[in-house]
PDB file of C-alpha atoms and ligand atoms in Angstrom:
ATOM      1  CA  MET A  40      -0.013   0.018  -0.018  1.00 96.00           C
ATOM      2  CA  LEU A  41       1.255   3.493  -0.870  1.00 98.00           C
ATOM      3  CA  ASN A  42       0.361   6.095   1.727  1.00 98.00           C
ATOM      4  CA  ILE A  43      -0.595   9.601   0.698  1.00 98.00           C
ATOM      5  CA  ALA A  44      -0.536  12.859   2.689  1.00 98.00           C
ATOM      6  CA  ILE A  45      -2.655  15.690   1.237  1.00 99.00           C
ATOM      7  CA  PHE A  46      -1.523  19.176   2.093  1.00 98.00           C
ATOM      8  CA  ALA A  47      -4.233  21.808   1.921  1.00 98.00           C
ATOM      9  CA  SER A  48      -4.727  25.387   3.203  1.00 97.00           C
ATOM     10  CA  GLY A  49      -8.357  25.966   2.383  1.00 97.00           C
ATOM     11  CA  GLY A  50     -11.730  24.403   1.846  1.00 97.00           C
ATOM     12  CA  GLY A  51     -10.342  21.169   0.567  1.00 98.00           C
ATOM     13  CA  SER A  52     -12.776  20.295  -2.237  1.00 98.00           C
ATOM     14  CA  ASN A  53      -9.921  18.671  -4.148  1.00 98.00           C
ATOM     15  CA  ALA A  54      -8.851  16.761  -1.077  1.00 98.00           C
ATOM     16  CA  GLU A  55     -12.402  15.555  -0.702  1.00 98.00           C
ATOM     17  CA  ALA A  56     -12.564  14.392  -4.330  1.00 98.00           C
ATOM     18  CA  ILE A  57      -9.250  12.449  -3.931  1.00 99.00           C
ATOM     19  CA  ILE A  58     -10.385  10.931  -0.588  1.00 98.00           C
ATOM     20  CA  ARG A  59     -13.636   9.752  -2.134  1.00 98.00           C
ATOM     21  CA  TYR A  60     -12.014   8.441  -5.274  1.00 98.00           C
ATOM     22  CA  LEU A  61      -9.339   6.445  -3.405  1.00 98.00           C
ATOM     23  CA  LYS A  62     -11.680   5.084  -0.700  1.00 97.00           C
ATOM     24  CA  ASP A  63     -11.156   1.319  -0.542  1.00 96.00           C
ATOM     25  CA  HIS A  64      -8.492   1.511  -3.267  1.00 98.00           C
ATOM     26  CA  ALA A  65      -6.335  -1.645  -3.513  1.00 97.00           C
ATOM     27  CA  ASN A  66      -2.970   0.152  -3.597  1.00 97.00           C
ATOM     28  CA  LEU A  67      -3.393   3.696  -2.405  1.00 98.00           C
ATOM     29  CA  SER A  68      -4.586   5.129   0.855  1.00 98.00           C
ATOM     30  CA  VAL A  69      -4.973   8.752   2.002  1.00 98.00           C
ATOM     31  CA  LYS A  70      -3.390   8.523   5.417  1.00 98.00           C
ATOM     32  CA  LEU A  71      -2.973  12.060   6.564  1.00 98.00           C
ATOM     33  CA  ILE A  72      -4.260  15.613   5.916  1.00 98.00           C
ATOM     34  CA  VAL A  73      -1.656  18.321   6.601  1.00 98.00           C
ATOM     35  CA  SER A  74      -2.753  21.972   6.929  1.00 98.00           C
ATOM     36  CA  ASN A  75      -1.152  25.236   7.923  1.00 98.00           C
ATOM     37  CA  ARG A  76      -4.515  26.847   8.959  1.00 98.00           C
ATOM     38  CA  LYS A  77      -6.340  25.724  11.987  1.00 97.00           C
ATOM     39  CA  ASN A  78      -9.730  26.847  10.575  1.00 97.00           C
ATOM     40  CA  ALA A  79      -9.236  25.259   7.193  1.00 98.00           C
ATOM     41  CA  GLY A  80     -12.379  23.508   5.983  1.00 98.00           C
ATOM     42  CA  VAL A  81     -10.207  20.551   4.855  1.00 98.00           C
ATOM     43  CA  LEU A  82      -9.797  19.607   8.521  1.00 98.00           C
ATOM     44  CA  ASP A  83     -13.508  19.073   8.908  1.00 98.00           C
ATOM     45  CA  ARG A  84     -13.581  17.007   5.768  1.00 98.00           C
ATOM     46  CA  ALA A  85     -10.736  14.811   7.137  1.00 98.00           C
ATOM     47  CA  ALA A  86     -12.619  14.370  10.351  1.00 98.00           C
ATOM     48  CA  ASN A  87     -15.782  13.315   8.516  1.00 98.00           C
ATOM     49  CA  HIS A  88     -13.765  10.580   6.760  1.00 98.00           C
ATOM     50  CA  GLY A  89     -11.889   9.588   9.846  1.00 98.00           C
ATOM     51  CA  ILE A  90      -8.518  10.640   8.476  1.00 98.00           C
ATOM     52  CA  GLN A  91      -5.796  11.885  10.765  1.00 98.00           C
ATOM     53  CA  THR A  92      -4.738  15.475  10.556  1.00 98.00           C
ATOM     54  CA  LEU A  93      -1.585  17.418  11.265  1.00 98.00           C
ATOM     55  CA  LEU A  94      -1.471  21.122  11.831  1.00 98.00           C
ATOM     56  CA  ILE A  95       1.834  22.752  11.021  1.00 97.00           C
ATOM     57  CA  ASN A  96       3.381  26.148  11.865  1.00 97.00           C
ATOM     58  CA  ARG A  97       6.022  28.166  10.042  1.00 97.00           C
ATOM     59  CA  ASP A  98       8.757  27.517  12.619  1.00 96.00           C
ATOM     60  CA  GLY A  99       8.441  23.771  12.472  1.00 94.00           C
ATOM     61  CA  PHE A 100       8.036  23.741   8.663  1.00 96.00           C
ATOM     62  CA  TYR A 101      10.843  26.129   7.687  1.00 96.00           C
ATOM     63  CA  GLU A 102      13.194  26.338  10.683  1.00 94.00           C
ATOM     64  CA  LYS A 103      13.078  23.135  12.791  1.00 93.00           C
ATOM     65  CA  LYS A 104      12.369  21.107   9.635  1.00 92.00           C
ATOM     66  CA  ASP A 105      10.443  18.606  11.722  1.00 88.00           C
ATOM     67  CA  LEU A 106       7.965  17.529   9.107  1.00 94.00           C
ATOM     68  CA  THR A 107       9.970  14.640   7.583  1.00 95.00           C
ATOM     69  CA  PRO A 108      10.002  12.523  10.785  1.00 95.00           C
ATOM     70  CA  ARG A 109       6.333  13.289  11.350  1.00 95.00           C
ATOM     71  CA  LEU A 110       5.536  12.110   7.864  1.00 98.00           C
ATOM     72  CA  ALA A 111       7.719   9.032   8.425  1.00 97.00           C
ATOM     73  CA  GLU A 112       5.597   8.135  11.482  1.00 97.00           C
ATOM     74  CA  HIS A 113       2.697   7.803   9.119  1.00 98.00           C
ATOM     75  CA  LYS A 114       4.857   5.996   6.491  1.00 98.00           C
ATOM     76  CA  ILE A 115       3.965   8.627   3.861  1.00 98.00           C
ATOM     77  CA  ASP A 116       5.198   7.748   0.313  1.00 98.00           C
ATOM     78  CA  LEU A 117       3.609  10.615  -1.662  1.00 98.00           C
ATOM     79  CA  ILE A 118       2.697  14.207  -0.923  1.00 98.00           C
ATOM     80  CA  VAL A 119      -0.242  15.676  -2.821  1.00 99.00           C
ATOM     81  CA  LEU A 120      -0.685  19.400  -2.656  1.00 98.00           C
ATOM     82  CA  ALA A 121      -4.325  20.510  -3.101  1.00 98.00           C
ATOM     83  CA  GLY A 122      -4.583  24.254  -2.538  1.00 97.00           C
ATOM     84  CA  PHE A 123      -1.592  24.417  -0.259  1.00 97.00           C
ATOM     85  CA  LEU A 124      -0.236  27.934  -0.308  1.00 94.00           C
ATOM     86  CA  TRP A 125       3.071  27.777   1.389  1.00 95.00           C
ATOM     87  CA  LEU A 126       6.263  27.231  -0.670  1.00 95.00           C
ATOM     88  CA  ILE A 127       7.610  23.689  -0.131  1.00 96.00           C
ATOM     89  CA  PRO A 128      11.083  23.940   1.529  1.00 96.00           C
ATOM     90  CA  LYS A 129      14.135  22.349  -0.044  1.00 95.00           C
ATOM     91  CA  TYR A 130      14.658  19.681   2.576  1.00 96.00           C
ATOM     92  CA  LEU A 131      11.176  18.258   1.890  1.00 97.00           C
ATOM     93  CA  ILE A 132      11.766  18.058  -1.819  1.00 97.00           C
ATOM     94  CA  LYS A 133      15.060  16.345  -1.115  1.00 96.00           C
ATOM     95  CA  ASP A 134      13.436  13.845   1.242  1.00 96.00           C
ATOM     96  CA  PHE A 135      10.601  13.159  -1.254  1.00 97.00           C
ATOM     97  CA  PRO A 136      12.293  13.251  -4.637  1.00 95.00           C
ATOM     98  CA  ASN A 137       9.588  13.252  -7.392  1.00 95.00           C
ATOM     99  CA  ARG A 138       7.135  12.426  -4.615  1.00 98.00           C
ATOM    100  CA  VAL A 139       5.551  15.840  -4.203  1.00 98.00           C
ATOM    101  CA  ILE A 140       2.884  16.802  -6.758  1.00 98.00           C
ATOM    102  CA  ASN A 141       0.652  19.871  -7.043  1.00 98.00           C
ATOM    103  CA  ILE A 142      -2.381  21.067  -8.960  1.00 98.00           C
ATOM    104  CA  HIS A 143      -2.417  24.575 -10.382  1.00 98.00           C
ATOM    105  CA  PRO A 144      -5.694  26.068 -11.664  1.00 98.00           C
ATOM    106  CA  ALA A 145      -4.327  27.278 -15.052  1.00 98.00           C
ATOM    107  CA  LEU A 146      -2.321  26.033 -18.000  1.00 98.00           C
ATOM    108  CA  LEU A 147       1.321  26.600 -16.870  1.00 98.00           C
ATOM    109  CA  PRO A 148       3.736  28.105 -17.607  1.00 97.00           C
ATOM    110  CA  LYS A 149       1.142  30.896 -17.998  1.00 97.00           C
ATOM    111  CA  TYR A 150      -0.429  32.320 -14.789  1.00 98.00           C
ATOM    112  CA  GLY A 151       1.954  30.695 -12.373  1.00 97.00           C
ATOM    113  CA  GLY A 152       4.443  31.877  -9.726  1.00 95.00           C
ATOM    114  CA  LYS A 153       4.269  33.606  -6.371  1.00 92.00           C
ATOM    115  CA  GLY A 154       0.926  35.252  -5.568  1.00 93.00           C
ATOM    116  CA  MET A 155      -0.786  33.297  -8.462  1.00 96.00           C
ATOM    117  CA  TYR A 156      -3.332  31.255  -6.597  1.00 94.00           C
ATOM    118  CA  GLY A 157      -7.077  30.842  -6.442  1.00 92.00           C
ATOM    119  CA  HIS A 158      -9.028  33.822  -7.745  1.00 96.00           C
ATOM    120  CA  HIS A 159      -5.847  35.803  -8.718  1.00 98.00           C
ATOM    121  CA  VAL A 160      -5.313  33.250 -11.413  1.00 98.00           C
ATOM    122  CA  HIS A 161      -8.811  33.301 -12.792  1.00 98.00           C
ATOM    123  CA  GLN A 162      -8.908  37.123 -12.719  1.00 98.00           C
ATOM    124  CA  ALA A 163      -5.662  37.247 -14.753  1.00 98.00           C
ATOM    125  CA  VAL A 164      -7.036  34.763 -17.290  1.00 98.00           C
ATOM    126  CA  PHE A 165     -10.220  36.913 -17.562  1.00 98.00           C
ATOM    127  CA  ASN A 166      -8.200  40.124 -17.958  1.00 98.00           C
ATOM    128  CA  ASN A 167      -6.291  38.653 -20.834  1.00 98.00           C
ATOM    129  CA  LYS A 168      -9.478  37.527 -22.603  1.00 98.00           C
ATOM    130  CA  GLU A 169      -8.194  33.921 -22.881  1.00 98.00           C
ATOM    131  CA  LYS A 170     -10.317  31.551 -24.920  1.00 98.00           C
ATOM    132  CA  GLU A 171      -9.435  28.570 -22.699  1.00 98.00           C
ATOM    133  CA  SER A 172      -8.104  27.761 -19.281  1.00 98.00           C
ATOM    134  CA  GLY A 173      -7.615  24.553 -17.458  1.00 98.00           C
ATOM    135  CA  LEU A 174      -5.361  22.859 -14.926  1.00 98.00           C
ATOM    136  CA  THR A 175      -1.807  21.609 -14.614  1.00 98.00           C
ATOM    137  CA  VAL A 176      -0.660  18.704 -12.407  1.00 98.00           C
ATOM    138  CA  HIS A 177       3.076  18.936 -11.868  1.00 98.00           C
ATOM    139  CA  TYR A 178       6.018  17.847  -9.727  1.00 98.00           C
ATOM    140  CA  VAL A 179       7.004  20.358  -7.149  1.00 98.00           C
ATOM    141  CA  ASN A 180      10.428  21.877  -6.964  1.00 95.00           C
ATOM    142  CA  GLU A 181      11.756  24.735  -4.828  1.00 92.00           C
ATOM    143  CA  HIS A 182      10.047  27.467  -7.043  1.00 93.00           C
ATOM    144  CA  TYR A 183       6.350  28.100  -7.218  1.00 93.00           C
ATOM    145  CA  ASP A 184       4.744  26.292 -10.197  1.00 95.00           C
ATOM    146  CA  GLU A 185       7.997  25.455 -12.033  1.00 96.00           C
ATOM    147  CA  GLY A 186       8.360  21.740 -11.594  1.00 97.00           C
ATOM    148  CA  ASN A 187       8.000  19.274 -14.490  1.00 98.00           C
ATOM    149  CA  ILE A 188       4.483  18.982 -15.869  1.00 98.00           C
ATOM    150  CA  ILE A 189       2.778  15.593 -15.442  1.00 98.00           C
ATOM    151  CA  LEU A 190      -0.452  16.466 -17.298  1.00 98.00           C
ATOM    152  CA  GLN A 191      -2.728  19.320 -18.308  1.00 98.00           C
ATOM    153  CA  ALA A 192      -6.494  19.441 -18.913  1.00 98.00           C
ATOM    154  CA  ARG A 193      -8.288  22.275 -20.596  1.00 98.00           C
ATOM    155  CA  CYS A 194     -11.754  23.852 -20.770  1.00 98.00           C
ATOM    156  CA  PRO A 195     -13.073  26.320 -23.301  1.00 98.00           C
ATOM    157  CA  LEU A 196     -14.103  29.826 -22.050  1.00 98.00           C
ATOM    158  CA  THR A 197     -16.753  32.010 -23.643  1.00 98.00           C
ATOM    159  CA  PRO A 198     -16.503  35.845 -24.014  1.00 97.00           C
ATOM    160  CA  THR A 199     -19.217  36.213 -21.361  1.00 98.00           C
ATOM    161  CA  ASP A 200     -17.427  34.090 -18.741  1.00 98.00           C
ATOM    162  CA  GLN A 201     -16.681  36.168 -15.622  1.00 98.00           C
ATOM    163  CA  PRO A 202     -13.801  35.260 -13.276  1.00 98.00           C
ATOM    164  CA  GLU A 203     -16.215  33.347 -11.065  1.00 98.00           C
ATOM    165  CA  ASP A 204     -17.342  31.361 -14.088  1.00 98.00           C
ATOM    166  CA  ILE A 205     -13.826  30.478 -14.997  1.00 98.00           C
ATOM    167  CA  ALA A 206     -13.104  29.469 -11.378  1.00 98.00           C
ATOM    168  CA  ARG A 207     -16.207  27.198 -11.387  1.00 98.00           C
ATOM    169  CA  LYS A 208     -15.279  25.541 -14.678  1.00 98.00           C
ATOM    170  CA  VAL A 209     -11.674  24.950 -13.634  1.00 98.00           C
ATOM    171  CA  LEU A 210     -12.514  23.622 -10.206  1.00 98.00           C
ATOM    172  CA  SER A 211     -15.021  21.167 -11.637  1.00 98.00           C
ATOM    173  CA  LEU A 212     -12.316  19.955 -14.034  1.00 98.00           C
ATOM    174  CA  GLU A 213      -9.922  19.664 -11.135  1.00 98.00           C
ATOM    175  CA  HIS A 214     -12.329  17.352  -9.232  1.00 98.00           C
ATOM    176  CA  GLN A 215     -12.633  15.181 -12.299  1.00 98.00           C
ATOM    177  CA  VAL A 216      -8.892  14.980 -13.112  1.00 98.00           C
ATOM    178  CA  TYR A 217      -6.779  15.276  -9.984  1.00 99.00           C
ATOM    179  CA  PRO A 218      -7.955  12.065  -8.328  1.00 98.00           C
ATOM    180  CA  VAL A 219      -7.135  10.141 -11.517  1.00 98.00           C
ATOM    181  CA  ALA A 220      -3.812  11.906 -11.832  1.00 98.00           C
ATOM    182  CA  VAL A 221      -2.883  10.952  -8.265  1.00 98.00           C
ATOM    183  CA  GLU A 222      -3.926   7.372  -9.002  1.00 98.00           C
ATOM    184  CA  MET A 223      -1.757   7.366 -12.123  1.00 98.00           C
ATOM    185  CA  VAL A 224       1.288   8.600 -10.302  1.00 98.00           C
ATOM    186  CA  GLY A 225       0.637   6.021  -7.586  1.00 98.00           C
ATOM    187  CA  ARG A 226       0.481   3.296 -10.146  1.00 97.00           C
ATOM    188  CA  PHE A 227       3.701   4.354 -11.837  1.00 97.00           C
ATOM    189  CA  MET A 228       5.410   4.533  -8.466  1.00 97.00           C
ATOM    190  CA  LYS A 229       4.253   1.067  -7.542  1.00 96.00           C
ATOM    191  CA  ASP A 230       5.492  -0.312 -10.944  1.00 95.00           C
ATOM    192  CA  GLY A 231       8.867   1.438 -10.435  1.00 96.00           C
ATOM    193  CA  LEU A 232       8.397   3.577 -13.554  1.00 95.00           C
ATOM    194  CA  ILE A 233       8.904   6.939 -11.849  1.00 93.00           C
TER     195      ILE A 233
HETATM  196  C1  LIG B  75      -7.754  24.849  -6.332  1.00 79.83           C
HETATM  197  O1  LIG B  75      -8.349  25.515  -7.447  1.00 79.83           O
HETATM  198  C2  LIG B  75      -6.200  24.704  -6.583  1.00 79.83           C
HETATM  199  O2  LIG B  75      -5.976  24.423  -7.930  1.00 79.83           O
HETATM  200  C3  LIG B  75      -5.754  26.028  -6.180  1.00 79.83           C
HETATM  201  O3  LIG B  75      -6.474  26.294  -4.989  1.00 79.83           O
HETATM  202  C4  LIG B  75      -7.747  25.734  -5.092  1.00 79.83           C
HETATM  203  C5  LIG B  75      -8.024  24.953  -3.777  1.00 79.83           C
HETATM  204  O4  LIG B  75      -9.443  24.583  -3.808  1.00 79.83           O
HETATM  205  N1  LIG B  75      -4.358  25.970  -5.936  1.00 79.83           N
HETATM  206  C6  LIG B  75      -3.515  27.037  -6.261  1.00 79.83           C
HETATM  207  O5  LIG B  75      -3.994  28.026  -6.698  1.00 79.83           O
HETATM  208  C7  LIG B  75      -2.061  26.802  -6.017  1.00 79.83           C
HETATM  209  N2  LIG B  75      -1.246  27.800  -6.655  1.00 79.83           N
HETATM  210  P1  LIG B  75      -9.916  23.517  -2.756  1.00 79.83           P
HETATM  211  O6  LIG B  75      -9.347  23.875  -1.381  1.00 79.83           O
HETATM  212  O7  LIG B  75     -11.431  23.615  -2.833  1.00 79.83           O
HETATM  213  O8  LIG B  75      -9.389  22.170  -3.258  1.00 79.83           O
END
C-alpha cells in the first residue's frame, strides 16, 4: 500500500474528491491531511472521513524542519498538494524526490508563480481574454509552479465568462482530473516507472 498525505490550506474540495475516489483503493490510501490553517475546511472534511490530521506552523516547517520525521511516522510515500499555499522547503523536496505533486488552476507556464493562486489566477485569465483555461498537475520543486508537468487538462471559455465562471469551470475539471492523476502517479510509483 502507498500512503498519501494531502497538504491543503483551504476548503479542501480537491482533497475531498481524492479521498472519495481512493476510498477502498487496492494500492493507495489517504493517510494524513496536513494543513497550515487551524480553521481550514479541509480539517472538517478529514474528520468526516476519519482521516488523521496534522497542523503545522512556520517555525516547524521552515526552521526546525520537523515535518519529515512526522511524515515518516505515518509511513507517507507521496505528498499531494491541493490548494496548499506555502512554498515547499528544499529539505522536503530532497526527502521526497519526485514524490511531491501539485495542482495549479491554469495552463502553466502561464499564470503561475508567487501570488498566483485561487481567484488571482482566474482574474488574470479573464483580464487577458483567454479563450481557454484549465489545470496543470506537476511535480514540485523549490520554485512556485515550475516543476516538471505531469499532465494538463483544458476547458473552453466564452466571451461572457466572468472570473467566477472560470473558477467554477476549472474547479469542476480539477475534481474530475486530480484524483485520476494521483492514482496514475501512484500506479507508476508502484510499478517502479517513476
Ligand atoms: C484549487 O483550485 C487549486 O488548484 C488552487 O487552490 C484551489 C483549492 O481549492 N491551488 C492554487 O492556486 C495553487 N497555486 P480546494 O481547497 O477547494 O481544493
